[in-house]
Amino acid sequence: MTPAKKPAAGASRNPKRDVSRDPKDYCIATIGSHSALQILKGARDEGVPNLAICKRGTEGVYKSFGVADEILIVDDWSEWDKKVEPELLKRNAIIIPHGSFISNMGHAKVQNMKAMYYGTKEILEWESNRTMERKWLLDADILMPRVFEKPEDIDCPVIVKFHGAGGGFGYFVVRNAEQFYEVKNRKYPEENDFTIQEYIIGVPLYIHYFFSPIIGELEIMSFDKRYESNADSIGRIKAEDQLAAKIHTSYTIVGNIPIVVRESMLPEFFAMGERVIAASRRLHNTTTGGKLTKGLFGPFCLETIVTRKLQTFVFEISARIVAGTNPFIEGSPYTALKYDVPMSTGRRIARDIKQAIEGGKLEKVLG
Ligand code: ATP
């Protein structure tokens, strides 16, 4: 590991926390995967030191692109408490959570982490719990696909989602209970933890938001759609060949493709983001006995399907940076309108942290 540029004193929680107003006394840290490249570059662009925590064998990427000030290598994520956390505390590091960070750490570990953490920790639990997530989004008056309690209730095309299925693997589409049991019993006889959701016919659209508690403003950063295997390749062969090959649709994510939306849809998208934030504060108050009011802030994403009637159905929320923001390391058409520098979501996070530090308001952005 290369030495810290400016290590802060003390091995436990650093006393400089929330005292120093110099961003150089802090460090933005993240796990090397998912959206780490833009998070690290964003920190550097904003003048905040950064640290990449890499599983051995992946560090070459972060060296090659030259975006990491420091790289800390671990052999296994179980080394986090003993090896990583002390280094984070020593550097006054602020962890930026992303999809790989959460799947590597798990929610319980995130809750107990002593290092500073950007975002509201409790919200990660809501988004991973389909019941809480649904309650939250419905409370925000968001249109969602219907959910069927049992296969016998299916009365329209549905998508069956197994919990914990990495990247949409194994999801299948059926139209009735008979088809459901045929696929389920043949392919997934052991799997009993699933959701049956109305299949919405339309185009997928992932809306990337950012809400800064420092300036109190909601921004739309960008939009993407996913490049999924094999859903995005099935159309390359004709229908009769698809049937002959007995292809089952899967949604394994491989990459992300930028999108610019019809401008007339923007007012509704802003309104949806505002309502989701407002509902998160209400829910936060009920789950924390009114003690905490931060709710959702920082980057988040509404994962939607837009129908031909231009109805926007949200099937999932990600309450953190999503990899769909990766095409916009140099900014998006939307951030180009607002900023005079290339503004990625990673950089926007770093700017929020920098402004919080300089304004003596760091607690406002920590979970
Ligand atoms: P994530 O990594 O975001 O948790 P996931 O693996 O849980 O993803 P989803 O994002 O839920 O998978 O869905 C995978 C694919 O299925 C996406 O292409 C999405 O567009 C499609 N999809 C999901 N729900 C629906 C729905 N209700 N109707 C139509 N398509 C859907």
Coordinates of C-alpha atoms and ligand atoms in Angstrom, one line a residue:
M1 CA 0.0 0.0 0.0
T2 CA 1.3 3.5 -0.7
P3 CA 1.5 5.7 2.3
A4 CA -1.2 8.2 3.1
K5 CA -0.5 11.7 1.7
K6 CA -1.6 13.4 4.9
P7 CA -2.6 10.9 7.5
A8 CA -4.6 12.3 10.4
A9 CA -3.5 11.4 13.9
G10 CA -5.1 8.7 16.1
A11 CA -6.2 5.2 15.4
S12 CA -9.8 5.4 16.7
R13 CA -12.5 7.8 15.4
N14 CA -10.5 10.8 14.5
P15 CA -11.0 13.9 16.7
K16 CA -10.7 16.1 13.6
R17 CA -14.0 14.8 12.4
D18 CA -16.4 17.7 11.9
V19 CA -13.7 20.0 13.3
S20 CA -11.4 20.5 10.4
R21 CA -12.9 22.5 7.5
D22 CA -10.1 21.5 5.2
P23 CA -11.2 18.8 2.7
K24 CA -7.5 17.6 2.6
D25 CA -7.9 16.4 6.2
Y26 CA -10.4 13.8 5.0
C27 CA -10.4 11.1 2.4
I28 CA -13.1 9.6 0.2
A29 CA -12.9 5.8 0.2
T30 CA -14.7 3.1 -1.7
I31 CA -14.5 -0.5 -2.8
G32 CA -12.8 -1.0 -6.1
S33 CA -15.8 -2.2 -8.3
H34 CA -19.2 -1.0 -9.6
S35 CA -18.8 2.8 -9.9
A36 CA -15.5 3.3 -8.0
L37 CA -13.7 4.8 -11.0
Q38 CA -16.0 7.8 -11.2
I39 CA -16.1 8.1 -7.4
L40 CA -12.3 8.2 -7.1
K41 CA -12.0 10.6 -10.1
G42 CA -14.7 12.7 -8.7
A43 CA -12.9 13.0 -5.4
R44 CA -9.7 14.0 -7.1
D45 CA -11.4 16.6 -9.3
E46 CA -12.9 18.2 -6.1
G47 CA -9.5 18.1 -4.3
V48 CA -10.4 15.5 -1.7
P49 CA -7.9 12.7 -1.2
N50 CA -9.1 9.3 -2.1
L51 CA -8.6 5.6 -1.2
A52 CA -9.6 2.5 -3.3
I53 CA -10.1 -0.7 -1.3
C54 CA -9.5 -3.6 -3.7
K55 CA -9.8 -7.3 -3.5
R56 CA -6.4 -8.8 -4.5
G57 CA -6.3 -9.2 -8.3
T58 CA -8.6 -6.2 -9.1
E59 CA -6.2 -3.4 -8.1
G60 CA -4.6 -3.3 -11.6
V61 CA -7.7 -1.6 -12.9
Y62 CA -7.4 1.3 -10.5
K63 CA -3.6 1.6 -11.1
S64 CA -4.1 1.5 -14.8
F65 CA -6.7 4.3 -14.9
G66 CA -4.6 6.3 -12.4
V67 CA -7.5 7.6 -10.4
A68 CA -6.6 6.3 -7.0
D69 CA -4.4 8.3 -4.6
E70 CA -4.0 5.1 -2.5
I71 CA -4.9 1.5 -2.9
L72 CA -5.5 -0.8 0.0
I73 CA -5.5 -4.5 -0.9
V74 CA -7.4 -7.2 1.0
D75 CA -7.5 -10.9 0.4
D76 CA -11.0 -11.3 1.7
W77 CA -13.7 -8.9 2.8
S78 CA -13.7 -10.7 6.2
E79 CA -10.5 -8.6 6.8
W80 CA -12.6 -5.5 6.9
D81 CA -12.8 -5.0 10.7
K82 CA -9.2 -5.7 11.4
K83 CA -7.4 -4.4 8.4
V84 CA -9.6 -1.9 6.6
E85 CA -11.6 -0.1 9.3
P86 CA -8.5 1.1 11.3
E87 CA -7.0 2.5 8.1
L88 CA -10.3 4.3 7.3
L89 CA -10.4 5.8 10.8
K90 CA -6.8 6.8 10.6
R91 CA -7.4 8.8 7.4
N92 CA -10.7 10.4 8.5
A93 CA -12.2 8.5 5.5
I94 CA -15.8 8.8 4.4
I95 CA -17.1 5.6 2.8
I96 CA -19.2 6.0 -0.4
P97 CA -21.5 3.0 -0.6
H98 CA -22.3 1.4 -4.0
G99 CA -23.9 -1.8 -5.2
S100 CA -20.8 -4.0 -4.7
F101 CA -20.0 -2.4 -1.4
I102 CA -23.5 -3.3 -0.1
S103 CA -23.4 -6.9 -1.5
N104 CA -19.9 -7.5 -0.1
M105 CA -20.6 -6.0 3.4
G106 CA -24.3 -6.9 4.1
H107 CA -26.6 -4.5 5.9
A108 CA -25.7 -5.5 9.4
K109 CA -22.0 -4.7 8.9
V110 CA -22.8 -1.4 7.3
Q111 CA -25.0 -0.5 10.3
N112 CA -22.1 -1.2 12.7
M113 CA -19.4 0.4 10.7
K114 CA -17.4 3.0 12.7
A115 CA -15.9 4.8 9.8
M116 CA -17.8 7.8 8.4
Y117 CA -20.4 6.9 5.8
Y118 CA -22.0 9.1 3.2
G119 CA -25.8 8.6 3.1
T120 CA -28.6 7.3 5.3
K121 CA -27.8 3.8 6.5
E122 CA -31.3 2.7 7.4
I123 CA -32.5 3.4 3.9
L124 CA -30.4 0.6 2.5
E125 CA -32.5 -1.8 4.5
W126 CA -35.8 -0.4 3.1
E127 CA -34.7 -0.7 -0.5
S128 CA -33.5 -4.3 0.0
N129 CA -36.8 -5.3 1.8
R130 CA -39.4 -5.5 -0.9
T131 CA -42.3 -4.9 1.5
M132 CA -40.7 -1.7 2.9
E133 CA -39.6 -0.6 -0.5
R134 CA -43.2 -0.9 -1.8
K135 CA -44.7 0.9 1.2
W136 CA -42.3 3.7 0.7
L137 CA -42.9 4.1 -3.0
L138 CA -46.7 3.8 -2.7
D139 CA -46.6 6.4 0.1
A140 CA -44.8 8.6 -2.4
D141 CA -47.7 8.1 -4.9
I142 CA -45.5 6.3 -7.3
L143 CA -47.1 4.0 -9.9
M144 CA -45.9 0.5 -9.4
P145 CA -46.5 -2.9 -11.1
R146 CA -49.1 -5.0 -9.3
V147 CA -47.8 -7.8 -7.1
F148 CA -49.5 -11.2 -6.9
E149 CA -49.5 -13.0 -3.6
K150 CA -49.8 -16.5 -5.2
P151 CA -49.4 -18.0 -8.7
E152 CA -53.2 -18.8 -8.7
D153 CA -53.9 -15.0 -8.7
I154 CA -52.0 -14.3 -11.9
D155 CA -54.3 -12.7 -14.5
C156 CA -51.8 -11.0 -16.8
P157 CA -48.2 -11.4 -18.0
V158 CA -45.9 -11.4 -14.9
I159 CA -42.2 -11.4 -14.2
V160 CA -41.1 -13.8 -11.5
K161 CA -38.1 -12.5 -9.6
F162 CA -36.1 -14.7 -7.2
H163 CA -34.7 -12.8 -4.3
G164 CA -31.0 -12.5 -4.3
A165 CA -30.8 -13.4 -7.9
G166 CA -27.6 -11.7 -9.0
G167 CA -28.4 -9.2 -11.8
G168 CA -31.8 -10.6 -12.8
F169 CA -30.5 -14.1 -13.5
G170 CA -33.3 -16.7 -13.6
Y171 CA -36.2 -14.3 -13.8
F172 CA -38.9 -15.6 -16.1
V173 CA -42.1 -14.3 -17.7
V174 CA -45.4 -16.3 -17.7
R175 CA -49.0 -15.5 -18.2
N176 CA -50.9 -17.9 -15.8
A177 CA -50.5 -20.2 -12.9
E178 CA -50.1 -23.3 -15.1
Q179 CA -47.1 -21.7 -17.0
F180 CA -45.7 -20.5 -13.7
Y181 CA -45.6 -24.1 -12.2
E182 CA -44.3 -25.5 -15.4
V183 CA -41.2 -23.3 -15.5
K184 CA -40.7 -23.1 -11.7
N185 CA -40.9 -26.9 -11.1
R186 CA -38.7 -27.7 -14.1
K187 CA -36.0 -25.1 -13.6
Y188 CA -36.1 -23.9 -10.0
P189 CA -37.7 -26.6 -7.9
E190 CA -35.7 -25.6 -4.8
E191 CA -36.4 -21.8 -5.0
N192 CA -39.2 -20.6 -2.9
D193 CA -38.3 -17.0 -2.2
F194 CA -39.7 -15.0 -5.1
T195 CA -41.9 -12.1 -6.1
I196 CA -44.6 -12.3 -8.8
Q197 CA -44.9 -8.9 -10.4
E198 CA -47.0 -7.6 -13.3
Y199 CA -44.9 -7.5 -16.4
I200 CA -45.1 -3.9 -17.7
I201 CA -44.8 -3.6 -21.5
G202 CA -42.7 -0.6 -22.3
V203 CA -39.1 0.6 -22.4
P204 CA -36.8 0.4 -19.3
L205 CA -35.6 3.8 -18.1
Y206 CA -33.3 4.3 -15.1
I207 CA -33.6 7.9 -13.7
H208 CA -30.5 9.1 -11.8
Y209 CA -31.2 11.7 -9.2
F210 CA -29.1 13.6 -6.7
F211 CA -30.4 15.4 -3.6
S212 CA -28.0 17.6 -1.7
P213 CA -28.9 18.2 1.9
I214 CA -26.3 21.0 1.8
I215 CA -28.0 23.1 -0.8
G216 CA -31.4 21.4 -0.4
E217 CA -32.0 20.8 -4.1
L218 CA -33.0 17.8 -6.2
E219 CA -31.1 17.3 -9.5
I220 CA -31.6 15.0 -12.4
M221 CA -28.1 13.8 -13.3
S222 CA -28.7 11.4 -16.2
F223 CA -30.7 8.5 -17.5
D224 CA -29.6 5.0 -18.8
K225 CA -31.0 1.7 -19.9
R226 CA -29.2 -1.6 -19.3
Y227 CA -27.5 -3.9 -21.7
E228 CA -28.7 -7.3 -20.5
S229 CA -27.8 -10.8 -21.5
N230 CA -29.7 -12.4 -23.1
A231 CA -32.7 -10.2 -23.1
D232 CA -31.0 -7.7 -25.4
S233 CA -29.8 -10.3 -27.9
I234 CA -32.9 -12.5 -28.4
G235 CA -34.2 -10.1 -31.0
R236 CA -31.2 -10.9 -33.2
I237 CA -32.7 -14.3 -34.1
K238 CA -36.1 -14.9 -35.6
A239 CA -39.0 -16.0 -33.4
E240 CA -39.2 -19.6 -34.7
D241 CA -35.4 -20.0 -33.9
Q242 CA -36.0 -18.6 -30.4
L243 CA -38.7 -21.3 -29.9
A244 CA -36.6 -24.0 -31.4
A245 CA -33.6 -23.1 -29.2
K246 CA -36.0 -23.0 -26.1
I247 CA -34.4 -19.8 -25.0
H248 CA -35.5 -18.4 -21.6
T249 CA -35.1 -14.7 -21.1
S250 CA -32.5 -13.7 -18.5
Y251 CA -31.5 -10.1 -17.5
T252 CA -27.9 -10.5 -16.6
I253 CA -26.5 -7.0 -16.6
V254 CA -23.4 -6.5 -18.8
G255 CA -23.3 -2.7 -19.3
N256 CA -25.2 0.5 -19.4
I257 CA -26.3 2.7 -22.3
P258 CA -27.0 6.5 -22.0
I259 CA -30.4 7.9 -22.8
V260 CA -31.8 11.4 -23.2
V261 CA -35.6 11.6 -22.6
R262 CA -38.4 13.6 -24.1
E263 CA -38.1 16.9 -22.5
S264 CA -41.8 17.1 -21.7
M265 CA -41.4 14.1 -19.4
L266 CA -38.9 16.0 -17.1
P267 CA -41.5 17.8 -14.9
E268 CA -43.0 14.4 -13.9
F269 CA -39.6 12.9 -13.3
F270 CA -38.6 15.8 -11.0
A271 CA -42.0 15.5 -9.2
M272 CA -41.5 11.8 -8.6
G273 CA -38.0 12.3 -7.1
E274 CA -39.4 15.0 -4.8
R275 CA -42.2 12.8 -3.6
V276 CA -39.8 9.9 -2.9
I277 CA -37.6 12.1 -0.8
A278 CA -40.6 13.5 1.1
A279 CA -42.0 10.0 1.7
S280 CA -38.6 8.8 3.0
R281 CA -38.6 11.5 5.6
R282 CA -42.1 10.5 6.8
L283 CA -41.1 6.9 6.9
H284 CA -37.8 7.7 8.6
N285 CA -39.7 9.5 11.3
T286 CA -42.0 6.6 11.9
T287 CA -39.3 4.0 12.0
T288 CA -36.9 6.1 14.2
G289 CA -39.6 7.5 16.5
G290 CA -39.2 10.9 15.0
K291 CA -35.6 11.3 16.1
L292 CA -34.0 11.3 12.7
T293 CA -35.3 13.4 9.8
K294 CA -32.5 13.1 7.2
G295 CA -34.4 10.6 5.0
L296 CA -33.0 9.9 1.6
F297 CA -30.2 12.1 0.2
G298 CA -27.3 11.9 -2.1
P299 CA -27.6 9.8 -5.3
F300 CA -30.5 7.5 -6.0
C301 CA -32.2 5.9 -8.9
L302 CA -35.8 5.1 -9.8
E303 CA -35.8 2.0 -12.1
T304 CA -38.8 2.3 -14.4
I305 CA -40.6 1.0 -17.4
V306 CA -42.3 3.7 -19.5
T307 CA -45.4 2.4 -21.4
R308 CA -46.7 3.6 -24.8
K309 CA -49.2 5.7 -23.0
L310 CA -46.2 7.4 -21.2
Q311 CA -47.1 6.0 -17.8
T312 CA -44.0 5.5 -15.7
F313 CA -44.0 2.4 -13.6
V314 CA -41.3 2.1 -10.9
F315 CA -40.3 -1.5 -10.2
E316 CA -37.3 -0.7 -7.9
I317 CA -35.4 2.0 -6.2
S318 CA -31.7 2.1 -5.5
A319 CA -30.9 4.5 -2.7
R320 CA -27.3 5.0 -3.6
I321 CA -25.1 5.6 -6.7
V322 CA -26.0 3.2 -9.5
A323 CA -23.7 1.8 -12.2
G324 CA -25.9 3.3 -14.8
T325 CA -24.2 6.7 -14.0
N326 CA -20.9 5.2 -15.3
P327 CA -21.3 6.4 -18.9
F328 CA -21.3 10.0 -17.6
I329 CA -17.8 10.3 -16.1
E330 CA -17.5 13.4 -18.3
G331 CA -21.0 14.6 -17.3
S332 CA -24.3 14.1 -19.0
P333 CA -26.3 16.4 -21.3
Y334 CA -28.2 17.4 -18.2
T335 CA -25.2 18.2 -15.9
A336 CA -23.7 20.1 -18.8
L337 CA -26.6 22.5 -18.6
K338 CA -26.1 23.1 -14.9
Y339 CA -22.3 22.9 -14.3
D340 CA -19.4 24.5 -16.0
V341 CA -17.2 21.5 -15.3
P342 CA -17.8 17.8 -16.2
M343 CA -20.0 16.6 -13.4
S344 CA -20.3 12.9 -12.8
T345 CA -22.4 11.6 -10.0
G346 CA -19.2 10.5 -8.3
R347 CA -17.9 14.1 -8.5
R348 CA -21.3 15.4 -7.3
I349 CA -21.0 13.3 -4.2
A350 CA -17.4 14.6 -3.6
R351 CA -18.6 18.2 -4.0
D352 CA -21.4 17.6 -1.5
I353 CA -18.9 16.3 1.0
K354 CA -16.5 19.1 0.3
Q355 CA -19.1 21.8 0.8
A356 CA -20.3 20.0 3.9
I357 CA -16.7 20.0 5.3
E358 CA -16.1 23.6 4.4
G359 CA -19.4 24.7 5.9
G360 CA -18.8 22.8 9.1
K361 CA -21.9 20.7 8.3
L362 CA -20.3 17.2 7.8
E363 CA -22.9 15.5 10.0
K364 CA -25.6 16.5 7.5
V365 CA -24.3 14.1 4.9
L366 CA -23.3 11.2 7.2
G367 CA -25.4 8.2 8.1
Ligands
ATP1 P1 -30.9 -4.8 -9.5 O1 -29.4 -5.1 -9.7 O2 -31.3 -3.4 -9.8 O3 -31.4 -5.2 -8.1 P2 -32.2 -7.0 -10.4 O4 -31.3 -8.1 -10.7 O5 -33.0 -7.1 -9.2 O6 -31.6 -5.6 -10.6 P3 -34.3 -5.9 -11.9 O7 -33.7 -4.6 -12.1 O8 -35.4 -6.0 -10.9 O9 -33.3 -7.0 -11.6 O10 -34.9 -6.4 -13.3 C1 -34.1 -7.0 -14.3 C2 -34.8 -6.7 -15.7 O11 -36.1 -7.0 -15.7 C3 -34.7 -5.2 -16.1 O12 -34.3 -5.2 -17.4 C4 -36.0 -4.7 -16.0 O13 -36.3 -3.8 -17.0 C5 -36.9 -5.9 -16.1 N1 -38.1 -5.8 -15.3 C6 -38.1 -5.8 -13.9 N2 -39.3 -5.7 -13.5 C7 -40.1 -5.6 -14.5 C8 -41.5 -5.4 -14.7 N3 -42.3 -5.4 -13.6 N4 -42.0 -5.3 -15.9 C9 -41.2 -5.4 -17.0 N5 -39.9 -5.5 -16.9 C10 -39.3 -5.6 -15.7

